[in-house]
Short mmCIF file of C-alpha atoms and ligand atoms in Angstrom, two decimals:
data_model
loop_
_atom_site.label_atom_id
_atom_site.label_comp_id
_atom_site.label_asym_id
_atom_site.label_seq_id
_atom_site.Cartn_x
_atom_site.Cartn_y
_atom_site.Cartn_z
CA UNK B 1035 1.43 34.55 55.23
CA UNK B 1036 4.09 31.84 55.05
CA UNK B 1037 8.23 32.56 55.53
CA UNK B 1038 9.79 33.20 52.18
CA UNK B 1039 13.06 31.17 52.11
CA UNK B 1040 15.78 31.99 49.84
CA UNK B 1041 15.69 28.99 48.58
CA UNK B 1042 13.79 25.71 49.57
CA UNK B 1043 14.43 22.30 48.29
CA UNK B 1044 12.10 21.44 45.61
CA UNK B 1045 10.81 17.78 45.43
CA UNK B 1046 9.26 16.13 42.67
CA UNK B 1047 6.93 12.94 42.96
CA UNK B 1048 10.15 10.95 41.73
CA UNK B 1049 12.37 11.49 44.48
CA UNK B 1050 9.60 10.04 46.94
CA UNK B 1051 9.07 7.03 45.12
CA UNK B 1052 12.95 6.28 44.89
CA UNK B 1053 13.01 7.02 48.31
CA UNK B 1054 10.50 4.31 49.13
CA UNK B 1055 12.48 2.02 46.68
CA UNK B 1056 15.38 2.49 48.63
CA UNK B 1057 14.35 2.12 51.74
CA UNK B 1058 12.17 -0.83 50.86
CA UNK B 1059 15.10 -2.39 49.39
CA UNK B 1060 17.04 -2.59 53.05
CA UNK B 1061 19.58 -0.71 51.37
CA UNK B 1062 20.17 1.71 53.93
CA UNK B 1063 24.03 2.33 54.05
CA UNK B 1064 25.98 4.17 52.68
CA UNK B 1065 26.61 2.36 49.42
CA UNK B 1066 23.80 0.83 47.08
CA UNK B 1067 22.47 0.23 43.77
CA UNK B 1068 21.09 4.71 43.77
CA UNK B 1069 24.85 5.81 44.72
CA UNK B 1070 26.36 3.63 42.06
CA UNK B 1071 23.39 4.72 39.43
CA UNK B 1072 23.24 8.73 40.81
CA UNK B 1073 27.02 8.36 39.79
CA UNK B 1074 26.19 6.55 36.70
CA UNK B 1075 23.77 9.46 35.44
CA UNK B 1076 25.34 11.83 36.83
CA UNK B 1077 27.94 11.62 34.18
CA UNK B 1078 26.02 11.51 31.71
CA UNK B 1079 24.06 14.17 32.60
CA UNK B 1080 27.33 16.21 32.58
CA UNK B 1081 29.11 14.45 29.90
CA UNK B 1082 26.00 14.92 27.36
CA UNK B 1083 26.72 16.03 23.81
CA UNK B 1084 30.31 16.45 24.70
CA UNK B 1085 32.98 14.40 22.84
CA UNK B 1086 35.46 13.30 25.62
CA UNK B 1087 37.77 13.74 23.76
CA UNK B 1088 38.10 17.57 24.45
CA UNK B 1089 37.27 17.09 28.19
CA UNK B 1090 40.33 14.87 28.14
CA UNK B 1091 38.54 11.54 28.33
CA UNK B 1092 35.90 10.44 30.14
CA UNK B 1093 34.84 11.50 33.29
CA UNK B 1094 34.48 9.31 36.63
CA UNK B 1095 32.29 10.18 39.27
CA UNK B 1096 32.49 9.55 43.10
CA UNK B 1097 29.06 10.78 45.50
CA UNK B 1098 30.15 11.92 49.00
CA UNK B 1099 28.42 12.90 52.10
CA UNK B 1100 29.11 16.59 50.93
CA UNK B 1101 30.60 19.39 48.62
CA UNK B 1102 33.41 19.87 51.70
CA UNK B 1103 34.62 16.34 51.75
CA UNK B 1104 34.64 16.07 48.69
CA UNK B 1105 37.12 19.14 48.46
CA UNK B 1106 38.97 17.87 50.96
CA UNK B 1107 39.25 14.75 49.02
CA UNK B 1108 40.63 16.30 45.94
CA UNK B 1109 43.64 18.15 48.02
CA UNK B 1110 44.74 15.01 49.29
CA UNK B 1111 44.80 13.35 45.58
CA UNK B 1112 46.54 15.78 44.39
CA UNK B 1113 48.88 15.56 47.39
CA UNK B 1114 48.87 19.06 48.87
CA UNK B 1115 50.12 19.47 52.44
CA UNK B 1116 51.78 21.27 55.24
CA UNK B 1117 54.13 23.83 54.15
CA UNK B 1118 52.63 24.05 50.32
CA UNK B 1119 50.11 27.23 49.20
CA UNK B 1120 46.63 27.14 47.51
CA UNK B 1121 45.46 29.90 45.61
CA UNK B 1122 41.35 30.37 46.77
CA UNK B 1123 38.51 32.51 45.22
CA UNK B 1124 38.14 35.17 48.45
CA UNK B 1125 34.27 35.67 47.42
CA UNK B 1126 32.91 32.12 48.48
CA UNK B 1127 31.38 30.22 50.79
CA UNK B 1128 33.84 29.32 53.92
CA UNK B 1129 33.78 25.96 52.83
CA UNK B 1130 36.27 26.07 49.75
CA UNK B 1131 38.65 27.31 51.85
CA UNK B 1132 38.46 25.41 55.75
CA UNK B 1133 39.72 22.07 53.14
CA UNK B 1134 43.26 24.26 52.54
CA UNK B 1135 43.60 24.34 56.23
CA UNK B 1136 42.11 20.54 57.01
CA UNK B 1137 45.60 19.36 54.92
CA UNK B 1138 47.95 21.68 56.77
CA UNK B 1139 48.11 23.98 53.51
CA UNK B 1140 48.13 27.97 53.43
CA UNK B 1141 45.41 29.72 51.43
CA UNK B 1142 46.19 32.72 49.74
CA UNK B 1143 43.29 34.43 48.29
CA UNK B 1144 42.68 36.31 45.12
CA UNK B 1145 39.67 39.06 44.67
CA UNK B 1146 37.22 38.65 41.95
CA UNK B 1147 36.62 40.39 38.65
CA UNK B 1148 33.66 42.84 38.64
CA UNK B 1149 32.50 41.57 35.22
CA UNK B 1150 31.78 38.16 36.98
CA UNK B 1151 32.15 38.21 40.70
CA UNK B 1152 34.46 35.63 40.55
CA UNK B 1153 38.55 34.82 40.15
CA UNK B 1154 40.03 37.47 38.49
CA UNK B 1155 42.49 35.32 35.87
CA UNK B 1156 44.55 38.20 35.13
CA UNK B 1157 45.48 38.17 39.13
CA UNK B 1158 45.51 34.54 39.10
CA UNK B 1159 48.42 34.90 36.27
CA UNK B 1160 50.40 37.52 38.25
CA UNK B 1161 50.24 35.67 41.46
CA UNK B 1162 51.00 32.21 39.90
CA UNK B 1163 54.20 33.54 38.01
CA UNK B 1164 55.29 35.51 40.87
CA UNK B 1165 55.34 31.93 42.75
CA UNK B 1166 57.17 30.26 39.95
CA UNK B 1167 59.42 33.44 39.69
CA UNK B 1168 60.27 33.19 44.19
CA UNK B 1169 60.59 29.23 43.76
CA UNK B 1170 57.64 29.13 45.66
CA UNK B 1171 55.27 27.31 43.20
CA UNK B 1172 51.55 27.40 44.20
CA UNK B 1173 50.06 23.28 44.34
CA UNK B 1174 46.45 24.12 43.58
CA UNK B 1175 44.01 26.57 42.50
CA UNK B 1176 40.48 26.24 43.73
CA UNK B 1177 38.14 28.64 41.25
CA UNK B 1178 34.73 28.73 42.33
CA UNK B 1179 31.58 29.16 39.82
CA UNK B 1180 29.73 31.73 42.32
CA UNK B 1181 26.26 31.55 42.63
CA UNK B 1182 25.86 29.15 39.27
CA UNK B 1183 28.25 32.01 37.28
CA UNK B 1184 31.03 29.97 35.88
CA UNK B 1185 34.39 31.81 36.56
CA UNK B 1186 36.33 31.99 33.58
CA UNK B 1187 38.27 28.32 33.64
CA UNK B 1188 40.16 28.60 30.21
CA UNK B 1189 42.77 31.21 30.97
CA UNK B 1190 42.73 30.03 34.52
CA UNK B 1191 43.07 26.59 33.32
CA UNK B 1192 45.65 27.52 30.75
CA UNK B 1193 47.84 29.53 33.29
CA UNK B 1194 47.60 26.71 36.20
CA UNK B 1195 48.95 24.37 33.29
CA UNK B 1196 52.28 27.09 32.37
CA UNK B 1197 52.72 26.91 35.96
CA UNK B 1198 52.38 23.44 37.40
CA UNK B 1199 49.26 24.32 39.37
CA UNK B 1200 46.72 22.16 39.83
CA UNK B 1201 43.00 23.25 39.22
CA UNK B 1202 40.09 22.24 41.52
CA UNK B 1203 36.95 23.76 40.30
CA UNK B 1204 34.34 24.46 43.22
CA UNK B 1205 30.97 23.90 41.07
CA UNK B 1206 29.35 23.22 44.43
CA UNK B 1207 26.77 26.22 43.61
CA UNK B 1208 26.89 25.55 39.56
CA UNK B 1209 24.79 21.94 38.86
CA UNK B 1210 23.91 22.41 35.60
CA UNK B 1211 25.68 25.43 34.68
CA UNK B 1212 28.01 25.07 31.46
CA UNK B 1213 31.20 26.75 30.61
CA UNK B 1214 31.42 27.52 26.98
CA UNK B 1215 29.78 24.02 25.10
CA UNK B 1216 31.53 22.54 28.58
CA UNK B 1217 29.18 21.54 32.12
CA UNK B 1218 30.32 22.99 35.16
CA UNK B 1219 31.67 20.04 37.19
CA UNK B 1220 34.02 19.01 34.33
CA UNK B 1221 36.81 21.70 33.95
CA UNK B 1222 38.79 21.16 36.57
CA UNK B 1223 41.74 18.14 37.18
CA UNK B 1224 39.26 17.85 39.65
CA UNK B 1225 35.88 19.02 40.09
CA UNK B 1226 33.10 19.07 43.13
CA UNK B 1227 29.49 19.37 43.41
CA UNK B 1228 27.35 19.92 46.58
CA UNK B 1229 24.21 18.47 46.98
CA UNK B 1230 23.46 20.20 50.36
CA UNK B 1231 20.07 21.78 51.54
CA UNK B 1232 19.67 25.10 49.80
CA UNK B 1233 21.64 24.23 46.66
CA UNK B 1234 19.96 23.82 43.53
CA UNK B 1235 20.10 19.71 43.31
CA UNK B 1236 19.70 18.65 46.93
CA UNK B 1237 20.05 15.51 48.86
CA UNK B 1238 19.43 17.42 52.51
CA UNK B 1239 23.65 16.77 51.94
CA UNK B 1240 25.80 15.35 50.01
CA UNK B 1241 28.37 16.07 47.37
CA UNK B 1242 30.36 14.24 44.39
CA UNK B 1243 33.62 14.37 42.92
CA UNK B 1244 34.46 14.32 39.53
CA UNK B 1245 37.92 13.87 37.42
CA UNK B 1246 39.02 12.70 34.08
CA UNK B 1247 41.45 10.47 36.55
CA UNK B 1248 40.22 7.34 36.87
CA UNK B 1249 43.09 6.90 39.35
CA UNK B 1250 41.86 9.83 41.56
CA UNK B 1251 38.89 8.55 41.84
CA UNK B 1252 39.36 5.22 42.81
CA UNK B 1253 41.88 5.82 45.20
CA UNK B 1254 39.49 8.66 46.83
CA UNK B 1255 36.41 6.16 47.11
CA UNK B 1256 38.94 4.19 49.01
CA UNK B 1257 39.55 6.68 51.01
CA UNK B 1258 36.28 7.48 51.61
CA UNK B 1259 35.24 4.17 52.77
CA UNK B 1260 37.72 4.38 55.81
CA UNK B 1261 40.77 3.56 53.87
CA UNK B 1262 39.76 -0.14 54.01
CA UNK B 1263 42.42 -2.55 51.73
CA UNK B 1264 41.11 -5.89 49.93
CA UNK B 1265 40.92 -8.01 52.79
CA UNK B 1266 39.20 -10.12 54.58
CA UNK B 1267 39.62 -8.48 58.20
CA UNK B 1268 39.77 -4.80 58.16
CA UNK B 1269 43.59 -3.54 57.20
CA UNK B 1270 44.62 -0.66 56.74
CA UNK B 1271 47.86 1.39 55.67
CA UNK B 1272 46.29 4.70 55.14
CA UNK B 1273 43.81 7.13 57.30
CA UNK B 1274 40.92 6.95 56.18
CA UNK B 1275 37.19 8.78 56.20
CA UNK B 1276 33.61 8.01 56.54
CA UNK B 1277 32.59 10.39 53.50
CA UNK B 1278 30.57 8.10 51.81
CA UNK B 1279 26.91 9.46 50.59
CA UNK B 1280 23.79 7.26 51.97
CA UNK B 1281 21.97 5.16 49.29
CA UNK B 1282 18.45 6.86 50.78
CA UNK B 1283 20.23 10.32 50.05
CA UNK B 1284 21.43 9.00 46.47
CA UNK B 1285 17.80 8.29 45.48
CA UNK B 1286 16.59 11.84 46.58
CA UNK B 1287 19.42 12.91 44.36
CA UNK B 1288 18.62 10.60 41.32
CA UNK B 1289 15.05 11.99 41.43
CA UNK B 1290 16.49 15.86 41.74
CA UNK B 1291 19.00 15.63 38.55
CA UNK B 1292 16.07 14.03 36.43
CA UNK B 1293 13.99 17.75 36.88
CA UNK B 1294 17.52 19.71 37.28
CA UNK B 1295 16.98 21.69 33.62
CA UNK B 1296 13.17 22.35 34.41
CA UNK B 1297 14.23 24.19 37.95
CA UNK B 1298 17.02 26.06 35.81
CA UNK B 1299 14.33 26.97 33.41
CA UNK B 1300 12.09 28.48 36.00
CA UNK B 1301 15.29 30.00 38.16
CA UNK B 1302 15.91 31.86 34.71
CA UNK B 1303 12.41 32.98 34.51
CA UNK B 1304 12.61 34.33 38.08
CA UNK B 1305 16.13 36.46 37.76
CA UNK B 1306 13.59 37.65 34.63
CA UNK B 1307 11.09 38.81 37.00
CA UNK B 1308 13.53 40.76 39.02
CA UNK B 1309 15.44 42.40 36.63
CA UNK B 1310 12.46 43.15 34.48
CA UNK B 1311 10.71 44.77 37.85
CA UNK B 1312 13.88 46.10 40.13
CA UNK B 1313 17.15 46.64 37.12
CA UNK B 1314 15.23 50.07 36.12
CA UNK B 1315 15.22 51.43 39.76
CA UNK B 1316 18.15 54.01 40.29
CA UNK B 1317 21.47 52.23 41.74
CA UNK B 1318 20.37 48.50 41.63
CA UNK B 1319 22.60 46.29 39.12
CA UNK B 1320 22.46 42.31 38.92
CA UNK B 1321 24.80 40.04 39.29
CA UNK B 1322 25.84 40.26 34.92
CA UNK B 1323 24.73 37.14 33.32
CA UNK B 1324 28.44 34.99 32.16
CA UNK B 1325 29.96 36.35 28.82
CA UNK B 1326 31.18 32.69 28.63
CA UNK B 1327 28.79 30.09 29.71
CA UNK B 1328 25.57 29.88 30.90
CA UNK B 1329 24.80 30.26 34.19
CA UNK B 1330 22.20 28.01 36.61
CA UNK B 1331 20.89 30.76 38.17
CA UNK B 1332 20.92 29.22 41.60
CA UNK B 1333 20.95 32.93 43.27
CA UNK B 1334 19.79 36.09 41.90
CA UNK B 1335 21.66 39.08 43.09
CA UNK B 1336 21.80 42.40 43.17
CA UNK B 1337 24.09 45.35 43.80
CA UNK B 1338 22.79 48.23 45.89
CA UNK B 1339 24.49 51.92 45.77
CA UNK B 1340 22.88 53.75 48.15
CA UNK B 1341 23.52 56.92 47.57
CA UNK B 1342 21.37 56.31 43.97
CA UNK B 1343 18.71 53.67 45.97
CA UNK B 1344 18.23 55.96 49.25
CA UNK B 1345 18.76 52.82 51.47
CA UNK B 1346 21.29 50.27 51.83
CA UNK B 1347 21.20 46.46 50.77
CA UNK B 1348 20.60 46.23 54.76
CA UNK B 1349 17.95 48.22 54.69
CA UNK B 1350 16.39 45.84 52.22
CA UNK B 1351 17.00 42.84 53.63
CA UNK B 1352 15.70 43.93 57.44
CA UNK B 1353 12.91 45.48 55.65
CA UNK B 1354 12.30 42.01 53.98
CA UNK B 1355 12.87 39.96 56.86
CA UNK B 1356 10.23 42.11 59.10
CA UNK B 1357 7.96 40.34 56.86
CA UNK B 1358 9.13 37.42 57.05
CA UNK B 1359 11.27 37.14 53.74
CA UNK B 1360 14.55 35.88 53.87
CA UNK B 1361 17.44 37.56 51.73
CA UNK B 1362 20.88 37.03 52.62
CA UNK B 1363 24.58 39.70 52.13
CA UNK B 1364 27.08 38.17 49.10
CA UNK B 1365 29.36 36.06 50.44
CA UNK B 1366 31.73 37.51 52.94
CA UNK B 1367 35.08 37.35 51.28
CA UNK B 1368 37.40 34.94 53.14
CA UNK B 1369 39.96 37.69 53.50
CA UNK B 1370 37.74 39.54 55.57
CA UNK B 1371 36.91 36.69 58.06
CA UNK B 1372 38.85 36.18 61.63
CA UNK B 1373 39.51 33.04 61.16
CA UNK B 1374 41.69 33.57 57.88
CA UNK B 1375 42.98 36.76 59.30
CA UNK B 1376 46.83 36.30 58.89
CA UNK B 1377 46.30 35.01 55.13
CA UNK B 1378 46.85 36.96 52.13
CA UNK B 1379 45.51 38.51 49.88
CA UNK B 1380 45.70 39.65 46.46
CA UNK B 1381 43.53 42.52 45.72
CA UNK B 1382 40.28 42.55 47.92
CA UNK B 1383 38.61 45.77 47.20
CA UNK B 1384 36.17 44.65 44.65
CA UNK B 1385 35.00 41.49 46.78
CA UNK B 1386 35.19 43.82 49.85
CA UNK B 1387 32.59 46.04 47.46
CA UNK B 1388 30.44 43.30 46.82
CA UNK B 1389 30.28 42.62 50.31
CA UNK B 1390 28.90 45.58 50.93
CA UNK B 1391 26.45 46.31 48.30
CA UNK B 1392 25.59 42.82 47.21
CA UNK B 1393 22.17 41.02 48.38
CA UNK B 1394 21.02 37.70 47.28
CA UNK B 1395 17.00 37.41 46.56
CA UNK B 1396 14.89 34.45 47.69
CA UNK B 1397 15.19 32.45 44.46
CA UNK B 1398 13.87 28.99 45.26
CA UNK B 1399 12.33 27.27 41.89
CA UNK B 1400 9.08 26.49 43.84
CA UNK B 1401 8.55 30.53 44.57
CA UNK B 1402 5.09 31.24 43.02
CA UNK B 1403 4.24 34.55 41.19
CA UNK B 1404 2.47 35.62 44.05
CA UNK B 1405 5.30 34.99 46.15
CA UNK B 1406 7.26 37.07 43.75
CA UNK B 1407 4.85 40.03 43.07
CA UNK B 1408 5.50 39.89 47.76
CA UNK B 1409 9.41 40.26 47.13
CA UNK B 1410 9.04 43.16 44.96
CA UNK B 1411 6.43 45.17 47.19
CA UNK B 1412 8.89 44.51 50.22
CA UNK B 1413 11.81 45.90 47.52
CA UNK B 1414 10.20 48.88 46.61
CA UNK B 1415 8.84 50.05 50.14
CA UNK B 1416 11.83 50.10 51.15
CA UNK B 1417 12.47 53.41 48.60
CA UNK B 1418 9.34 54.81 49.86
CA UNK B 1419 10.29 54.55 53.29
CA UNK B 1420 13.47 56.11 52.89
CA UNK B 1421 12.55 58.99 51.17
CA UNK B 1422 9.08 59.74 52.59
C1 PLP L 2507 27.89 24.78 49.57
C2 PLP L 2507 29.27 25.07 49.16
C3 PLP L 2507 30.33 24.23 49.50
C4 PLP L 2507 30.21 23.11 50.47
O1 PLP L 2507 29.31 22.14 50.15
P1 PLP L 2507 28.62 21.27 51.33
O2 PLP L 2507 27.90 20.23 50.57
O3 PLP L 2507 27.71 22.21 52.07
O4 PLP L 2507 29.69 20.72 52.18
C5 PLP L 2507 31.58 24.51 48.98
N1 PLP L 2507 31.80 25.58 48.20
C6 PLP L 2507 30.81 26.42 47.88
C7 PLP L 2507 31.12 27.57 46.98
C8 PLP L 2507 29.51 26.22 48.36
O5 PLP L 2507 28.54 27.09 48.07
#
């Protein structure tokens, strides 16, 4: 029996044969006629059947070599450095947070809300007036849409704005995923997407930035390009970065957002399976579908108690990987790691929780229903196990 991933990349015919086109094209750098159109259509794709008027415009579009430069990106446009704070979702993915440092910023991070897993706004208020309140006002928020779950932006959003914040939303996990009538991607000042191996829309890596701010954008292509000015010889009066995404990588991701719905689809159909098959089993809970969007289902997720399951979410997951099924913890929350040791925190328990309890399924679109119908045996050994 083959390895069950969590979740592969899933290729189409199309991205091969825009592959080919780009590589038969001598286009091989990174900049082409895919980055410009993966840009192009990636805007529409999230701009589609929304008036821009209530996004605030339109929305420009810049691909990057990945989701963490392109975070990194949208600190520096908005200008935060050494000495200023960033409020950070603590459940996430290291990479949201590593940016704060790369400008010389401090991260402070806030715990999630159980009803979502992800930035509690009613701590996100608290902590953003008690800044104002000290004179120490917070530059940025980054709110991240967890596993294709959009947090909920609008209060955040609404708060950041009362307070002069800043809002970066981290959509690296959410391509696809809406917010209200609104795609993920959009609701930040600045947004950023990550198009890296496992993630639903894949380029092997790769990420884009997104903003209403024409300005922003323009001046973080720059940027991205090595800072290079209009000239003839190469000038330049900033520092620069080589964060540009490779035209061969921008036709693997032109093929990828033209079957993004159809993998969303099936992702749905698999969270289904599981919760149809594992939600009745004493002390398993999923990850709850959003009250106020719709979610991509990148992940599914579950909560294990184990005094009601009679094994832990380890259990499960060396259980699984014995036969060669890979399931991985929740996200260790950034307050928790070494590296972030001497930042702070407001709240932690629930994401601490989480933590604990929470285990992500294999979820890959390409899983078959056999494949499936081998998950759920693995699952429910496990019980068996424990209590025989
Ligand atoms: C994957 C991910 C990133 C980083 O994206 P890369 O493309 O891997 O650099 C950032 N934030 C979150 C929440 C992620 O899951």
């Amino acid at each position: 029996m083959t390895r069950i991933y969590l979740s592969p990349p899933h290729m189409s015919p199309d991205e091969r044969l825009l592959l080919l086109d780009a590589f038969d094209s001598n286009w091989i750098a990174p900049l082409g006629p895919h980055v410009d159109a993966f840009e192009r259509e990636m805007v529409t794709y999230l701009m589609d059947g929304q008036a821009a008027a209530r996004t605030g415009g339109e929305l420009h579009a810049l691909a990057l070599s990945s989701g963490t430069s392109a975070l990194h990106l949208a600190l520096i446009e908005l200008g935060v450095g050494p000495g200023d704070r960033v409020l950070c979702s603590s459940l996430t993915f290291s990479a949201s947070a590593n940016v704060i440092r790369y400008v010389g910023a401090e991260p402070v991070f806030v715990d999630t809300a159980l009803s979502s897993w992800n930035l509690d706004p009613v701590l996100v208020a608290e902590e953003l007036e008690t800044g104002a309140r000290e004179g120490k006002r917070y530059k940025a928020v980054i709110a991240v849409d967890l596993y294709g779950d959009p947090a909920d932006l609008e209060p955040i959003r609404a708060d950041c704005q009362r307070y002069g914040a800043a809002l970066i939303e981290d959509a690296a996990e959410a391509a696809g995923s809406s917010y209200r009538d609104r795609k993920c991607g959009t609701m930040g000042d600045l947004s950023v997407l990550s198009f890296n191996g496992n993630k639903i829309l894949t380029t092997a890596g790769g990420g884009m930035l997104l903003s209403a701010n024409e300005r922003w954008i323009d001046h973080a292509r720059k940027l991205s390009t090595q800072a290079r000015e209009p000239a003839p010889h190469y000038q330049h009066q900033e520092i620069g970065y080589n964060y540009r995404l490779s035209n061969l990588l921008a036709a693997v991701g032109r093929g990828q957002l033209r079957w993004l719905d159809e993998r969303i689809a099936r992702k749905y159909r698999i969270r289904a399976f599981y919760e149809g098959a594992l939600s009745g089993l004493p002390g398993v809970s999923f990850l709850p579908l959003p009250a106020f969007g719709r979610s991509n289902c990148w992940l599914t997720c579950i909560q294990v108690d184990p005094a009601a399951f009679g094994a832990t979410r380890e259990d499960i997951r060396l259980h699984l990987e014995s036969l060669d099924i890979e399931a991985r913890p929740v996200w260790k929350p950034m307050h928790m790691q070494p590296v972030f040791r001497e930042c702070r925190v407001i709240g932690g328990a629930v994401s601490e929780d989480l933590f604990e309890r929470g285990l992500c399924l294999p979820s890959g679109s390409s899983l078959t229903d056999a494949d499936l119908d081998r998950v759920l045996h693995a699952v429910t050994d496990v019980i068996a196990r424990h209590r025989g």
